[in-house]
Coordinates of C-alpha atoms and ligand atoms in Angstrom, one line a residue:
M1 CA -20.5 75.6 120.3
R2 CA -16.8 75.8 121.5
I3 CA -14.6 73.7 119.3
G4 CA -11.1 72.4 119.9
L5 CA -9.1 71.9 116.7
I6 CA -6.6 69.1 117.1
G7 CA -4.5 69.8 113.9
Y8 CA -4.2 73.3 112.6
G9 CA -2.8 72.7 109.1
K10 CA -4.6 73.1 105.8
M11 CA -7.8 71.5 107.1
G12 CA -7.7 72.9 110.6
K13 CA -7.6 76.4 109.1
A14 CA -10.4 75.8 106.5
I15 CA -12.5 74.5 109.6
E16 CA -11.8 77.4 111.7
E17 CA -13.1 79.8 108.9
I18 CA -16.4 77.9 108.4
A19 CA -16.8 77.4 112.2
L20 CA -16.5 81.1 112.9
E21 CA -18.9 81.9 110.0
R22 CA -21.4 79.5 111.6
G23 CA -21.3 81.3 115.0
H24 CA -19.0 78.8 116.8
S25 CA -15.8 79.7 118.7
V26 CA -12.3 77.9 118.4
V27 CA -10.9 77.6 121.9
V28 CA -8.1 75.2 121.4
K29 CA -5.8 75.0 118.2
A30 CA -3.1 72.2 118.5
T31 CA -0.3 71.4 116.2
S32 CA 2.5 68.7 116.5
K33 CA 4.4 71.3 118.7
T34 CA 1.6 71.6 121.3
K35 CA 2.3 68.5 123.4
D36 CA 0.0 69.2 126.2
W37 CA -3.1 70.4 124.5
D38 CA -5.2 67.9 126.5
K39 CA -4.6 70.1 129.6
N40 CA -6.8 72.8 127.9
L41 CA -9.9 70.8 127.2
S42 CA -12.2 72.1 130.0
E43 CA -13.8 74.7 127.6
V44 CA -14.2 72.3 124.7
D45 CA -17.7 71.1 123.6
V46 CA -16.6 69.0 120.5
A47 CA -13.1 68.3 119.2
I48 CA -12.3 68.2 115.4
E49 CA -9.2 66.1 114.7
F50 CA -7.4 66.5 111.4
T51 CA -3.7 65.6 111.9
S52 CA -1.6 62.8 110.4
P53 CA -2.0 59.0 110.2
S54 CA 0.6 58.3 112.8
S55 CA -1.0 60.5 115.5
A56 CA -4.7 60.1 114.9
V57 CA -5.2 57.1 117.2
D58 CA -3.4 58.6 120.2
N59 CA -5.2 62.0 119.7
I60 CA -8.7 60.3 119.5
S61 CA -7.8 58.1 122.6
R62 CA -6.8 61.2 124.6
L63 CA -10.0 63.1 123.7
L64 CA -12.2 60.2 124.5
Q65 CA -10.4 59.8 127.9
H66 CA -11.5 63.4 128.6
N67 CA -15.0 62.7 127.6
I68 CA -14.9 65.1 124.5
P69 CA -17.0 64.1 121.6
V70 CA -14.6 63.6 118.6
V71 CA -15.0 64.2 114.9
T72 CA -12.0 63.0 112.9
G73 CA -11.2 63.4 109.3
T74 CA -7.6 62.0 109.4
T75 CA -7.1 59.0 107.0
G76 CA -4.6 56.3 106.9
W77 CA -5.2 54.9 110.4
Y78 CA -8.3 52.8 109.8
D79 CA -6.5 49.5 110.4
Q80 CA -6.9 50.5 114.2
Y81 CA -10.5 51.4 113.9
S82 CA -11.7 48.6 116.1
E83 CA -9.4 49.7 118.9
I84 CA -11.1 53.2 118.7
E85 CA -14.5 51.6 118.7
T86 CA -13.6 49.7 121.9
R87 CA -12.3 52.9 123.6
V88 CA -15.7 54.8 122.5
H89 CA -17.8 52.0 124.2
E90 CA -15.5 51.9 127.3
T91 CA -15.8 55.7 127.8
E92 CA -19.4 56.0 126.8
G93 CA -18.1 58.5 124.3
S94 CA -19.3 60.2 121.1
F95 CA -17.4 59.6 117.9
L96 CA -17.7 60.3 114.1
A97 CA -14.9 59.5 111.6
A98 CA -15.3 60.1 107.8
T99 CA -12.7 59.5 105.1
N100 CA -14.4 62.3 103.4
F101 CA -16.8 65.0 104.9
S102 CA -17.9 66.7 101.7
I103 CA -21.7 66.4 101.1
G104 CA -21.0 65.9 97.4
V105 CA -18.8 63.0 98.0
N106 CA -21.2 61.4 100.5
L107 CA -23.8 61.6 97.7
F108 CA -21.2 60.2 95.3
F109 CA -20.8 57.2 97.8
A110 CA -24.6 56.5 97.5
I111 CA -24.4 56.8 93.7
N112 CA -21.3 54.5 93.7
Q113 CA -23.2 51.8 95.6
F114 CA -26.1 52.1 93.3
V115 CA -24.0 51.8 90.1
A116 CA -22.0 48.9 91.6
Q117 CA -25.3 47.0 92.2
L118 CA -26.4 47.7 88.6
M119 CA -23.1 46.8 87.0
N120 CA -22.6 43.6 88.9
A121 CA -24.7 41.7 86.1
H122 CA -22.7 43.3 83.3
T123 CA -19.5 41.2 83.4
D124 CA -18.1 42.6 80.2
Y125 CA -17.1 45.7 82.1
D126 CA -14.0 45.9 84.4
V127 CA -14.1 48.4 87.1
S128 CA -11.2 50.4 88.5
L129 CA -10.7 53.6 90.5
E130 CA -8.4 56.6 90.1
E131 CA -7.6 59.2 92.8
V132 CA -5.6 62.3 92.3
H133 CA -4.3 64.5 95.3
H134 CA -1.7 67.1 96.2
T135 CA 1.9 66.0 96.6
Q136 CA 1.9 66.5 100.4
K137 CA -0.7 63.9 101.0
A138 CA 0.8 61.3 103.4
D139 CA -1.3 58.2 102.6
A140 CA -2.2 56.4 99.4
P141 CA -4.7 55.4 98.2
S142 CA -6.8 58.1 99.8
G143 CA -9.3 57.1 102.4
T144 CA -12.1 58.1 100.1
A145 CA -10.8 55.8 97.3
I146 CA -10.7 52.9 100.0
T147 CA -14.3 53.7 100.8
L148 CA -15.4 53.6 97.2
G149 CA -13.4 50.5 96.6
E150 CA -14.9 48.7 99.5
Q151 CA -18.4 49.6 98.3
I152 CA -17.7 48.3 94.9
I153 CA -16.2 45.0 96.3
A154 CA -19.3 44.6 98.5
H155 CA -21.6 44.7 95.6
T156 CA -19.4 43.2 92.7
D157 CA -19.2 39.3 92.8
R158 CA -16.1 39.4 90.4
K159 CA -14.1 41.7 92.7
H160 CA -12.5 40.2 96.0
D161 CA -9.9 42.8 97.0
W162 CA -8.4 46.2 96.0
K163 CA -4.6 46.8 95.1
C164 CA -3.1 50.3 94.9
I165 CA -0.7 51.3 92.2
E166 CA 1.0 54.6 92.7
N167 CA 1.7 56.8 89.6
T168 CA 1.3 53.6 87.5
T169 CA 4.0 50.9 88.1
I170 CA 5.0 48.7 85.2
D171 CA 5.5 45.4 87.0
F172 CA 2.2 45.3 88.6
E173 CA 0.5 41.9 88.4
K174 CA -3.1 42.5 87.2
K175 CA -5.6 39.8 88.4
P176 CA -9.2 40.1 87.4
E177 CA -10.5 39.7 91.0
N178 CA -8.4 42.7 92.1
L179 CA -10.0 46.1 91.9
L180 CA -7.2 48.4 90.8
I181 CA -6.9 51.8 92.6
E182 CA -4.4 54.2 90.9
A183 CA -3.1 56.8 93.2
V184 CA -1.8 59.9 91.4
R185 CA 0.1 62.9 93.2
K186 CA -0.1 66.3 91.5
E187 CA 0.7 69.7 92.9
G188 CA -2.4 71.7 94.2
V189 CA -5.1 69.1 93.7
P190 CA -7.6 69.1 96.7
G191 CA -9.1 65.6 95.7
T192 CA -10.4 63.9 92.4
H193 CA -11.9 60.5 92.4
T194 CA -13.0 58.7 89.3
V195 CA -14.8 55.2 89.2
R196 CA -14.3 53.7 85.7
Y197 CA -16.2 50.8 84.1
T198 CA -14.5 49.7 80.8
S199 CA -15.6 47.1 78.2
D200 CA -14.2 46.6 74.7
I201 CA -17.1 48.7 73.5
D202 CA -17.2 51.7 75.7
T203 CA -16.3 53.4 79.1
I204 CA -18.6 54.7 81.8
E205 CA -16.9 57.2 84.2
L206 CA -18.2 58.8 87.4
T207 CA -16.0 61.6 88.7
H208 CA -16.2 63.7 91.8
T209 CA -13.8 66.7 91.7
A210 CA -13.4 68.9 94.9
H211 CA -12.6 72.5 93.8
N212 CA -11.3 73.5 97.3
R213 CA -11.2 72.3 100.9
K214 CA -14.5 74.2 101.9
G215 CA -16.7 71.2 101.4
F216 CA -14.7 69.0 103.7
A217 CA -14.5 71.8 106.4
L218 CA -18.3 72.5 106.2
G219 CA -19.0 68.7 106.5
A220 CA -16.7 68.4 109.6
V221 CA -18.4 71.4 111.3
L222 CA -21.9 69.8 110.5
A223 CA -20.7 66.6 112.0
A224 CA -19.5 68.4 115.1
E225 CA -22.9 70.1 115.4
F226 CA -24.6 66.7 115.0
I227 CA -22.7 64.7 117.6
K228 CA -22.4 67.5 120.3
N229 CA -25.1 66.1 122.6
K230 CA -25.2 62.5 121.4
K231 CA -23.4 59.3 122.6
G232 CA -22.2 56.5 120.3
I233 CA -20.6 56.1 117.0
F234 CA -21.9 57.9 113.9
T235 CA -21.2 58.3 110.3
M236 CA -21.8 61.0 107.7
R237 CA -24.9 59.1 106.6
D238 CA -26.4 59.8 110.0
V239 CA -25.6 63.4 109.6
L240 CA -26.9 63.8 106.1
N241 CA -29.8 61.5 106.8
L242 CA -28.8 59.3 103.8
K243 CA -30.3 55.9 104.3
Ligands
LIG301 N1 -11.9 63.4 105.7 C1 -11.9 64.4 105.0 O1 -12.8 65.0 104.5 C2 -10.5 64.9 104.6 C3 -10.2 66.0 103.8 C4 -8.9 66.5 103.7 C5 -7.9 66.0 104.4 N2 -8.2 64.9 105.1 C6 -7.1 64.3 106.0 O2 -6.8 65.1 107.1 C7 -5.5 65.0 107.6 C8 -4.9 66.3 107.7 O3 -4.8 67.0 106.5 P1 -4.2 68.5 106.3 O4 -4.3 68.7 104.8 O5 -4.9 69.4 107.2 O6 -2.7 68.2 106.7 P2 -1.7 69.3 107.2 O7 -1.9 70.6 106.5 O8 -0.4 68.6 107.1 O9 -1.9 69.7 108.7 C9 -1.9 68.6 109.8 C10 -1.9 69.3 111.1 O10 -1.8 68.4 112.1 C11 -0.9 68.8 113.1 N3 -0.4 67.6 113.8 C12 0.3 66.5 113.4 N4 0.6 65.7 114.4 C13 0.0 66.2 115.5 C14 -0.2 65.8 116.9 N5 0.5 64.6 117.3 N6 -1.0 66.6 117.6 C15 -1.5 67.7 117.2 N7 -1.4 68.2 116.0 C16 -0.7 67.4 115.1 C17 0.2 69.4 112.2 O11 1.1 70.1 113.1 P3 2.4 70.8 112.3 O12 2.1 71.9 111.6 O13 3.2 71.1 113.7 O14 3.1 69.7 111.6 C18 -0.6 70.2 111.4 O15 -1.1 71.3 112.1 C19 -4.8 64.0 106.6 O16 -4.9 62.7 107.1 C20 -5.7 64.2 105.3 O17 -5.6 63.0 104.5 C21 -9.4 64.4 105.3

């Protein structure tokens, strides 16, 4: 498979390594300085887009216009997701977005849903989330934390919305119906997510810790292999066959 990498930063480079190991070739490598990368797409079978929240929607739209299947891992643009959905339908394209490509995190999502359903009846427990990432991360909370939070809200009658606190603010108004997501930034952390259920008596914690970026990169390449000859909108649940 011939891959176009839109975004050649920490993730783009990790994806290239895994793609080459799996016998693929990388025929386009674009950064913010490569303005006309869409003139070189004729050789590309699938594009993998990991850039920045402010450029993702434009990049994805350009790729769809050129009929290139798109896998994107960029986070922080999901308020415009429905726009992209419309463009996929208009172009009869192929699209897969994931806030987290790691297989372990996608299993963690399934576990999180199960535990949220179980804990719904146990109203003595309050639930909160914590995410820790490296200091260069542009968005907060992480896309993964938002996915975890939305899963919890969908299965927990006493939670209606999520609120993010960054590095713990003191004047935050704590309302029981809000699910608190604490976003912490620390040098060198690829991504740690904790779901915490606390009562007066005890605490139950579920934690996923990424040791490096390999898991995200492998998942993105598996997703690209999956959508290559398909049409429509897919998720990592389809790739990993998690029903
Ligand atoms: N879904 C997941 O599993 C997952 C995992 C990790 C990270 N992420 C997300 O993926 C994104 C990228 O992360 P990263 O750690 O790789 O960031 P990074 O190291 O900052 O790299 C970003 C890359 O995108 C390029 N870029 C920015 N704007 C562009 C544009 N308009 N056109 C083409 N390229 C452009 C940058 O170019 P310059 O070098 O010229 O600036 C750089 O090469 C972030 O949103 C992050 O949160 C997702």
